[in-house]
């Protein structure tokens, strides 16, 4: 059975340099006429979920994600050159993606809280687009709950390829880990965001890595078999 490796984007593959936060602020004020007052914690959350919090925090009752996202996407496209200028690729990412891309037993995609167009802009900024079958990904427009994104991605992959997959989720937050576990996926965590390795392990990750700089170790972990009786593996 082939593996479907579902990559989180922010703080797992790359750092966006604050570009999307800036785009959120600009688009929000443009759509609602309300000045931006408070920035939420975006880590591991879906854009649909964040939308609900932002609207509530700012007392906005006459706006919906469907109304907001097109303006937000347009703003991201206006400043997308800044991803490469202000952001950075995480250590080892390019080499790990290339190694997995050479394995016929692997399909790589994106499971991210970003809306599809923004996800595409981020990976394109670092020339990563060809590594992923974005068509079978899970995105922040699918649902407010991250676990649903994993399920949708697996469903899309199985429908497209006509075969079952072993799902593998890799991300940097507890949300990524719990979303994987809710779908019976193999959960790999990287401590390249704000969450410590110990907390990722406590959340139930099958394996925890400090980052992807040890390419051999990262590839080995991502291709490992999950055993629910095993203790979390840390490197």
PDB file of C-alpha atoms in Angstrom:
ATOM      1  CA  UNK A   1       0.000   0.000   0.000  1.00  0.00           C
ATOM      2  CA  UNK A   2       1.415   3.395  -0.975  1.00  0.00           C
ATOM      3  CA  UNK A   3       1.787   6.258   1.476  1.00  0.00           C
ATOM      4  CA  UNK A   4      -0.024   9.561   1.226  1.00  0.00           C
ATOM      5  CA  UNK A   5       2.257  12.019   3.011  1.00  0.00           C
ATOM      6  CA  UNK A   6       0.281  15.107   4.004  1.00  0.00           C
ATOM      7  CA  UNK A   7       2.472  18.136   4.642  1.00  0.00           C
ATOM      8  CA  UNK A   8       1.549  21.107   6.780  1.00  0.00           C
ATOM      9  CA  UNK A   9       3.020  24.321   5.335  1.00  0.00           C
ATOM     10  CA  UNK A  10       3.645  27.005   7.938  1.00  0.00           C
ATOM     11  CA  UNK A  11       6.620  26.326  10.222  1.00  0.00           C
ATOM     12  CA  UNK A  12       6.854  22.784   8.798  1.00  0.00           C
ATOM     13  CA  UNK A  13       7.914  23.459   5.206  1.00  0.00           C
ATOM     14  CA  UNK A  14       8.573  27.179   5.471  1.00  0.00           C
ATOM     15  CA  UNK A  15       8.128  30.441   7.311  1.00  0.00           C
ATOM     16  CA  UNK A  16       6.123  33.038   5.427  1.00  0.00           C
ATOM     17  CA  UNK A  17       7.741  36.088   6.983  1.00  0.00           C
ATOM     18  CA  UNK A  18       4.484  37.588   8.248  1.00  0.00           C
ATOM     19  CA  UNK A  19       3.129  38.111   4.734  1.00  0.00           C
ATOM     20  CA  UNK A  20      -0.216  36.403   5.268  1.00  0.00           C
ATOM     21  CA  UNK A  21      -0.813  38.200   8.562  1.00  0.00           C
ATOM     22  CA  UNK A  22      -0.299  41.504   6.761  1.00  0.00           C
ATOM     23  CA  UNK A  23      -2.668  40.360   3.999  1.00  0.00           C
ATOM     24  CA  UNK A  24      -5.283  39.324   6.566  1.00  0.00           C
ATOM     25  CA  UNK A  25      -5.180  42.759   8.158  1.00  0.00           C
ATOM     26  CA  UNK A  26      -5.406  44.668   4.885  1.00  0.00           C
ATOM     27  CA  UNK A  27      -8.174  42.485   3.458  1.00  0.00           C
ATOM     28  CA  UNK A  28     -10.187  42.520   6.681  1.00  0.00           C
ATOM     29  CA  UNK A  29     -10.306  46.300   6.842  1.00  0.00           C
ATOM     30  CA  UNK A  30     -11.018  46.562   3.112  1.00  0.00           C
ATOM     31  CA  UNK A  31     -13.993  44.197   3.361  1.00  0.00           C
ATOM     32  CA  UNK A  32     -15.452  45.258   6.712  1.00  0.00           C
ATOM     33  CA  UNK A  33     -14.362  48.859   7.136  1.00  0.00           C
ATOM     34  CA  UNK A  34     -13.219  47.945  10.664  1.00  0.00           C
ATOM     35  CA  UNK A  35      -9.680  48.687  11.839  1.00  0.00           C
ATOM     36  CA  UNK A  36      -7.627  45.624  12.769  1.00  0.00           C
ATOM     37  CA  UNK A  37      -7.150  45.483  16.547  1.00  0.00           C
ATOM     38  CA  UNK A  38      -6.014  41.985  17.515  1.00  0.00           C
ATOM     39  CA  UNK A  39      -4.097  39.218  15.737  1.00  0.00           C
ATOM     40  CA  UNK A  40      -5.139  35.639  16.570  1.00  0.00           C
ATOM     41  CA  UNK A  41      -2.881  32.626  16.940  1.00  0.00           C
ATOM     42  CA  UNK A  42      -2.848  31.065  13.468  1.00  0.00           C
ATOM     43  CA  UNK A  43      -0.722  28.028  14.417  1.00  0.00           C
ATOM     44  CA  UNK A  44      -2.261  24.727  13.314  1.00  0.00           C
ATOM     45  CA  UNK A  45      -5.695  26.262  12.734  1.00  0.00           C
ATOM     46  CA  UNK A  46      -7.817  26.507   9.620  1.00  0.00           C
ATOM     47  CA  UNK A  47      -8.522  29.836   7.954  1.00  0.00           C
ATOM     48  CA  UNK A  48     -12.247  29.168   8.371  1.00  0.00           C
ATOM     49  CA  UNK A  49     -11.762  28.773  12.111  1.00  0.00           C
ATOM     50  CA  UNK A  50      -9.577  31.882  12.323  1.00  0.00           C
ATOM     51  CA  UNK A  51     -12.193  33.852  10.382  1.00  0.00           C
ATOM     52  CA  UNK A  52     -14.819  33.128  13.001  1.00  0.00           C
ATOM     53  CA  UNK A  53     -12.528  34.332  15.786  1.00  0.00           C
ATOM     54  CA  UNK A  54     -11.465  37.483  13.950  1.00  0.00           C
ATOM     55  CA  UNK A  55     -15.051  38.466  13.159  1.00  0.00           C
ATOM     56  CA  UNK A  56     -16.156  37.868  16.753  1.00  0.00           C
ATOM     57  CA  UNK A  57     -13.167  39.705  18.256  1.00  0.00           C
ATOM     58  CA  UNK A  58     -13.823  42.750  16.099  1.00  0.00           C
ATOM     59  CA  UNK A  59     -17.610  42.672  16.525  1.00  0.00           C
ATOM     60  CA  UNK A  60     -18.267  41.960  12.849  1.00  0.00           C
ATOM     61  CA  UNK A  61     -21.598  40.218  12.264  1.00  0.00           C
ATOM     62  CA  UNK A  62     -22.289  40.916   8.595  1.00  0.00           C
ATOM     63  CA  UNK A  63     -19.308  39.162   6.979  1.00  0.00           C
ATOM     64  CA  UNK A  64     -18.668  35.510   6.100  1.00  0.00           C
ATOM     65  CA  UNK A  65     -15.564  33.549   5.065  1.00  0.00           C
ATOM     66  CA  UNK A  66     -17.051  33.270   1.571  1.00  0.00           C
ATOM     67  CA  UNK A  67     -17.125  37.071   1.343  1.00  0.00           C
ATOM     68  CA  UNK A  68     -13.726  37.598   2.975  1.00  0.00           C
ATOM     69  CA  UNK A  69     -11.538  34.953   1.309  1.00  0.00           C
ATOM     70  CA  UNK A  70     -11.619  36.347  -2.269  1.00  0.00           C
ATOM     71  CA  UNK A  71     -10.350  39.720  -1.047  1.00  0.00           C
ATOM     72  CA  UNK A  72      -7.749  38.008   1.136  1.00  0.00           C
ATOM     73  CA  UNK A  73      -6.523  35.854  -1.757  1.00  0.00           C
ATOM     74  CA  UNK A  74      -6.270  38.925  -3.989  1.00  0.00           C
ATOM     75  CA  UNK A  75      -4.198  40.695  -1.355  1.00  0.00           C
ATOM     76  CA  UNK A  76      -1.870  37.691  -0.974  1.00  0.00           C
ATOM     77  CA  UNK A  77      -1.328  37.571  -4.729  1.00  0.00           C
ATOM     78  CA  UNK A  78      -0.512  41.285  -4.687  1.00  0.00           C
ATOM     79  CA  UNK A  79       2.335  40.760  -2.200  1.00  0.00           C
ATOM     80  CA  UNK A  80       3.295  37.133  -2.889  1.00  0.00           C
ATOM     81  CA  UNK A  81       6.819  38.122  -3.948  1.00  0.00           C
ATOM     82  CA  UNK A  82       7.444  38.898  -0.283  1.00  0.00           C
ATOM     83  CA  UNK A  83       7.225  35.238   0.740  1.00  0.00           C
ATOM     84  CA  UNK A  84      10.657  34.518  -0.737  1.00  0.00           C
ATOM     85  CA  UNK A  85      12.044  37.897   0.306  1.00  0.00           C
ATOM     86  CA  UNK A  86      10.914  37.867   3.937  1.00  0.00           C
ATOM     87  CA  UNK A  87      10.329  34.164   4.564  1.00  0.00           C
ATOM     88  CA  UNK A  88      12.593  31.144   4.636  1.00  0.00           C
ATOM     89  CA  UNK A  89      12.565  27.457   3.815  1.00  0.00           C
ATOM     90  CA  UNK A  90      12.927  25.173   6.818  1.00  0.00           C
ATOM     91  CA  UNK A  91      16.157  23.099   7.116  1.00  0.00           C
ATOM     92  CA  UNK A  92      16.263  19.908   5.057  1.00  0.00           C
ATOM     93  CA  UNK A  93      12.897  20.409   3.405  1.00  0.00           C
ATOM     94  CA  UNK A  94      14.019  20.494  -0.213  1.00  0.00           C
ATOM     95  CA  UNK A  95      16.173  17.383   0.149  1.00  0.00           C
ATOM     96  CA  UNK A  96      13.483  15.407   2.009  1.00  0.00           C
ATOM     97  CA  UNK A  97      10.845  16.284  -0.576  1.00  0.00           C
ATOM     98  CA  UNK A  98      13.189  15.243  -3.379  1.00  0.00           C
ATOM     99  CA  UNK A  99      14.007  11.899  -1.749  1.00  0.00           C
ATOM    100  CA  UNK A 100      10.351  11.098  -1.143  1.00  0.00           C
ATOM    101  CA  UNK A 101       9.471  12.277  -4.644  1.00  0.00           C
ATOM    102  CA  UNK A 102      11.780   9.612  -6.071  1.00  0.00           C
ATOM    103  CA  UNK A 103       9.921   6.863  -4.186  1.00  0.00           C
ATOM    104  CA  UNK A 104       7.123   5.302  -6.298  1.00  0.00           C
ATOM    105  CA  UNK A 105       5.432   4.202  -3.090  1.00  0.00           C
ATOM    106  CA  UNK A 106       4.794   7.792  -2.003  1.00  0.00           C
ATOM    107  CA  UNK A 107       2.336  10.514  -3.006  1.00  0.00           C
ATOM    108  CA  UNK A 108       2.945  13.882  -1.348  1.00  0.00           C
ATOM    109  CA  UNK A 109       0.287  16.504  -0.846  1.00  0.00           C
ATOM    110  CA  UNK A 110      -0.620  19.447   1.384  1.00  0.00           C
ATOM    111  CA  UNK A 111      -2.929  19.432   4.387  1.00  0.00           C
ATOM    112  CA  UNK A 112      -2.940  22.987   5.622  1.00  0.00           C
ATOM    113  CA  UNK A 113      -5.197  25.504   7.286  1.00  0.00           C
ATOM    114  CA  UNK A 114      -4.489  27.880   4.408  1.00  0.00           C
ATOM    115  CA  UNK A 115      -7.043  28.395   1.656  1.00  0.00           C
ATOM    116  CA  UNK A 116      -5.915  26.622  -1.556  1.00  0.00           C
ATOM    117  CA  UNK A 117      -4.783  29.718  -3.439  1.00  0.00           C
ATOM    118  CA  UNK A 118      -2.627  30.914  -0.552  1.00  0.00           C
ATOM    119  CA  UNK A 119      -1.154  27.458  -0.017  1.00  0.00           C
ATOM    120  CA  UNK A 120      -0.215  27.389  -3.690  1.00  0.00           C
ATOM    121  CA  UNK A 121       1.401  30.835  -3.508  1.00  0.00           C
ATOM    122  CA  UNK A 122       3.517  29.888  -0.510  1.00  0.00           C
ATOM    123  CA  UNK A 123       4.977  26.688  -1.943  1.00  0.00           C
ATOM    124  CA  UNK A 124       5.444  28.305  -5.365  1.00  0.00           C
ATOM    125  CA  UNK A 125       7.518  31.078  -3.790  1.00  0.00           C
ATOM    126  CA  UNK A 126      10.123  28.465  -2.864  1.00  0.00           C
ATOM    127  CA  UNK A 127       9.788  26.372  -6.043  1.00  0.00           C
ATOM    128  CA  UNK A 128       8.175  23.453  -4.205  1.00  0.00           C
ATOM    129  CA  UNK A 129       4.956  23.126  -6.204  1.00  0.00           C
ATOM    130  CA  UNK A 130       6.080  20.140  -8.277  1.00  0.00           C
ATOM    131  CA  UNK A 131       6.614  18.070  -5.133  1.00  0.00           C
ATOM    132  CA  UNK A 132       2.909  17.922  -4.317  1.00  0.00           C
ATOM    133  CA  UNK A 133      -0.287  16.636  -5.833  1.00  0.00           C
ATOM    134  CA  UNK A 134      -2.177  19.678  -4.604  1.00  0.00           C
ATOM    135  CA  UNK A 135      -5.386  18.391  -6.185  1.00  0.00           C
ATOM    136  CA  UNK A 136      -5.787  15.806  -3.409  1.00  0.00           C
ATOM    137  CA  UNK A 137      -4.863  18.128  -0.545  1.00  0.00           C
ATOM    138  CA  UNK A 138      -6.923  19.308   2.412  1.00  0.00           C
ATOM    139  CA  UNK A 139      -7.392  23.049   2.879  1.00  0.00           C
ATOM    140  CA  UNK A 140      -8.775  25.686   5.212  1.00  0.00           C
ATOM    141  CA  UNK A 141     -11.878  26.103   3.068  1.00  0.00           C
ATOM    142  CA  UNK A 142     -12.884  22.456   3.570  1.00  0.00           C
ATOM    143  CA  UNK A 143     -13.911  22.810   7.190  1.00  0.00           C
ATOM    144  CA  UNK A 144     -13.110  24.670  10.394  1.00  0.00           C
ATOM    145  CA  UNK A 145     -11.900  21.439  12.051  1.00  0.00           C
ATOM    146  CA  UNK A 146      -8.420  20.316  11.004  1.00  0.00           C
ATOM    147  CA  UNK A 147      -9.162  16.606  11.346  1.00  0.00           C
ATOM    148  CA  UNK A 148     -11.708  16.957   8.554  1.00  0.00           C
ATOM    149  CA  UNK A 149      -8.973  18.277   6.260  1.00  0.00           C
ATOM    150  CA  UNK A 150      -7.005  15.055   6.722  1.00  0.00           C
ATOM    151  CA  UNK A 151     -10.075  12.970   5.963  1.00  0.00           C
ATOM    152  CA  UNK A 152     -10.938  14.990   2.862  1.00  0.00           C
ATOM    153  CA  UNK A 153      -7.390  14.666   1.551  1.00  0.00           C
ATOM    154  CA  UNK A 154      -7.388  10.909   1.990  1.00  0.00           C
ATOM    155  CA  UNK A 155     -10.779  10.660   0.288  1.00  0.00           C
ATOM    156  CA  UNK A 156      -9.585  12.745  -2.644  1.00  0.00           C
ATOM    157  CA  UNK A 157      -6.423  10.712  -3.072  1.00  0.00           C
ATOM    158  CA  UNK A 158      -8.249   7.393  -2.986  1.00  0.00           C
ATOM    159  CA  UNK A 159     -10.831   8.677  -5.470  1.00  0.00           C
ATOM    160  CA  UNK A 160      -8.194  10.023  -7.858  1.00  0.00           C
ATOM    161  CA  UNK A 161      -5.792   7.096  -7.755  1.00  0.00           C
ATOM    162  CA  UNK A 162      -8.329   4.324  -7.239  1.00  0.00           C
ATOM    163  CA  UNK A 163      -6.412   2.720  -4.406  1.00  0.00           C
ATOM    164  CA  UNK A 164      -6.179   2.880  -0.614  1.00  0.00           C
ATOM    165  CA  UNK A 165      -3.270   4.728   1.027  1.00  0.00           C
ATOM    166  CA  UNK A 166      -1.413   4.668   4.313  1.00  0.00           C
ATOM    167  CA  UNK A 167      -1.963   8.232   5.568  1.00  0.00           C
ATOM    168  CA  UNK A 168       1.011  10.059   7.085  1.00  0.00           C
ATOM    169  CA  UNK A 169       0.612  13.563   8.523  1.00  0.00           C
ATOM    170  CA  UNK A 170       3.592  15.804   9.252  1.00  0.00           C
ATOM    171  CA  UNK A 171       3.251  19.129  11.050  1.00  0.00           C
ATOM    172  CA  UNK A 172       4.585  21.313  13.841  1.00  0.00           C
ATOM    173  CA  UNK A 173       1.590  21.710  16.165  1.00  0.00           C
ATOM    174  CA  UNK A 174      -0.556  19.642  18.487  1.00  0.00           C
ATOM    175  CA  UNK A 175      -3.446  20.320  16.066  1.00  0.00           C
ATOM    176  CA  UNK A 176      -1.575  18.448  13.319  1.00  0.00           C
ATOM    177  CA  UNK A 177      -0.965  15.503  15.624  1.00  0.00           C
ATOM    178  CA  UNK A 178      -4.531  15.227  16.903  1.00  0.00           C
ATOM    179  CA  UNK A 179      -5.932  15.582  13.374  1.00  0.00           C
ATOM    180  CA  UNK A 180      -3.733  12.700  12.261  1.00  0.00           C
ATOM    181  CA  UNK A 181      -4.728  10.492  15.170  1.00  0.00           C
ATOM    182  CA  UNK A 182      -8.426  11.212  14.627  1.00  0.00           C
ATOM    183  CA  UNK A 183      -8.068   9.661  11.169  1.00  0.00           C
ATOM    184  CA  UNK A 184      -5.864   6.722  12.082  1.00  0.00           C
ATOM    185  CA  UNK A 185      -2.900   8.362  10.343  1.00  0.00           C
ATOM    186  CA  UNK A 186       0.761   8.038  11.245  1.00  0.00           C
ATOM    187  CA  UNK A 187       1.614  11.290  13.014  1.00  0.00           C
ATOM    188  CA  UNK A 188       5.064  12.809  12.525  1.00  0.00           C
ATOM    189  CA  UNK A 189       5.814  16.067  14.333  1.00  0.00           C
ATOM    190  CA  UNK A 190       8.625  18.543  13.838  1.00  0.00           C
ATOM    191  CA  UNK A 191       9.560  21.037  16.548  1.00  0.00           C
ATOM    192  CA  UNK A 192      10.204  23.843  14.079  1.00  0.00           C
ATOM    193  CA  UNK A 193       7.296  25.953  15.255  1.00  0.00           C
ATOM    194  CA  UNK A 194       6.376  27.147  18.722  1.00  0.00           C
ATOM    195  CA  UNK A 195       5.590  23.734  20.217  1.00  0.00           C
ATOM    196  CA  UNK A 196       8.270  21.823  22.112  1.00  0.00           C
ATOM    197  CA  UNK A 197       9.217  18.253  21.250  1.00  0.00           C
ATOM    198  CA  UNK A 198       7.957  17.021  24.627  1.00  0.00           C
ATOM    199  CA  UNK A 199       4.517  18.552  24.076  1.00  0.00           C
ATOM    200  CA  UNK A 200       4.266  17.059  20.581  1.00  0.00           C
ATOM    201  CA  UNK A 201       5.125  13.662  22.024  1.00  0.00           C
ATOM    202  CA  UNK A 202       2.559  14.077  24.797  1.00  0.00           C
ATOM    203  CA  UNK A 203      -0.062  14.862  22.159  1.00  0.00           C
ATOM    204  CA  UNK A 204       0.482  11.356  20.792  1.00  0.00           C
ATOM    205  CA  UNK A 205       2.846  11.838  17.844  1.00  0.00           C
ATOM    206  CA  UNK A 206       4.315   8.541  16.671  1.00  0.00           C
ATOM    207  CA  UNK A 207       7.596  10.299  15.934  1.00  0.00           C
ATOM    208  CA  UNK A 208       9.014  13.704  16.810  1.00  0.00           C
ATOM    209  CA  UNK A 209      11.949  15.365  15.069  1.00  0.00           C
ATOM    210  CA  UNK A 210      13.716  18.616  16.000  1.00  0.00           C
ATOM    211  CA  UNK A 211      13.692  19.532  12.290  1.00  0.00           C
ATOM    212  CA  UNK A 212      14.358  17.890   8.914  1.00  0.00           C
ATOM    213  CA  UNK A 213      18.038  18.698   8.654  1.00  0.00           C
ATOM    214  CA  UNK A 214      19.002  15.022   9.107  1.00  0.00           C
ATOM    215  CA  UNK A 215      17.549  13.982   5.763  1.00  0.00           C
ATOM    216  CA  UNK A 216      18.178  10.253   6.176  1.00  0.00           C
ATOM    217  CA  UNK A 217      16.500  10.204   9.592  1.00  0.00           C
ATOM    218  CA  UNK A 218      13.537  12.258   8.384  1.00  0.00           C
ATOM    219  CA  UNK A 219      12.918  10.048   5.360  1.00  0.00           C
ATOM    220  CA  UNK A 220      13.258   6.927   7.506  1.00  0.00           C
ATOM    221  CA  UNK A 221      10.700   8.246   9.985  1.00  0.00           C
ATOM    222  CA  UNK A 222       8.237   9.284   7.288  1.00  0.00           C
ATOM    223  CA  UNK A 223       8.416   5.826   5.726  1.00  0.00           C
ATOM    224  CA  UNK A 224       8.223   3.952   9.030  1.00  0.00           C
ATOM    225  CA  UNK A 225       5.346   1.763  10.124  1.00  0.00           C
ATOM    226  CA  UNK A 226       3.237   3.030  13.012  1.00  0.00           C
ATOM    227  CA  UNK A 227       2.764   0.717  15.985  1.00  0.00           C
ATOM    228  CA  UNK A 228       0.160   2.015  18.447  1.00  0.00           C
ATOM    229  CA  UNK A 229       1.973   0.160  21.273  1.00  0.00           C
ATOM    230  CA  UNK A 230       5.253   1.969  20.627  1.00  0.00           C
ATOM    231  CA  UNK A 231       6.355   4.969  22.614  1.00  0.00           C
ATOM    232  CA  UNK A 232       6.772   8.204  20.613  1.00  0.00           C
ATOM    233  CA  UNK A 233      10.084   8.242  18.776  1.00  0.00           C
ATOM    234  CA  UNK A 234      12.240  11.310  19.265  1.00  0.00           C
ATOM    235  CA  UNK A 235      15.505  12.182  17.556  1.00  0.00           C
TER     236      UNK A 235
END
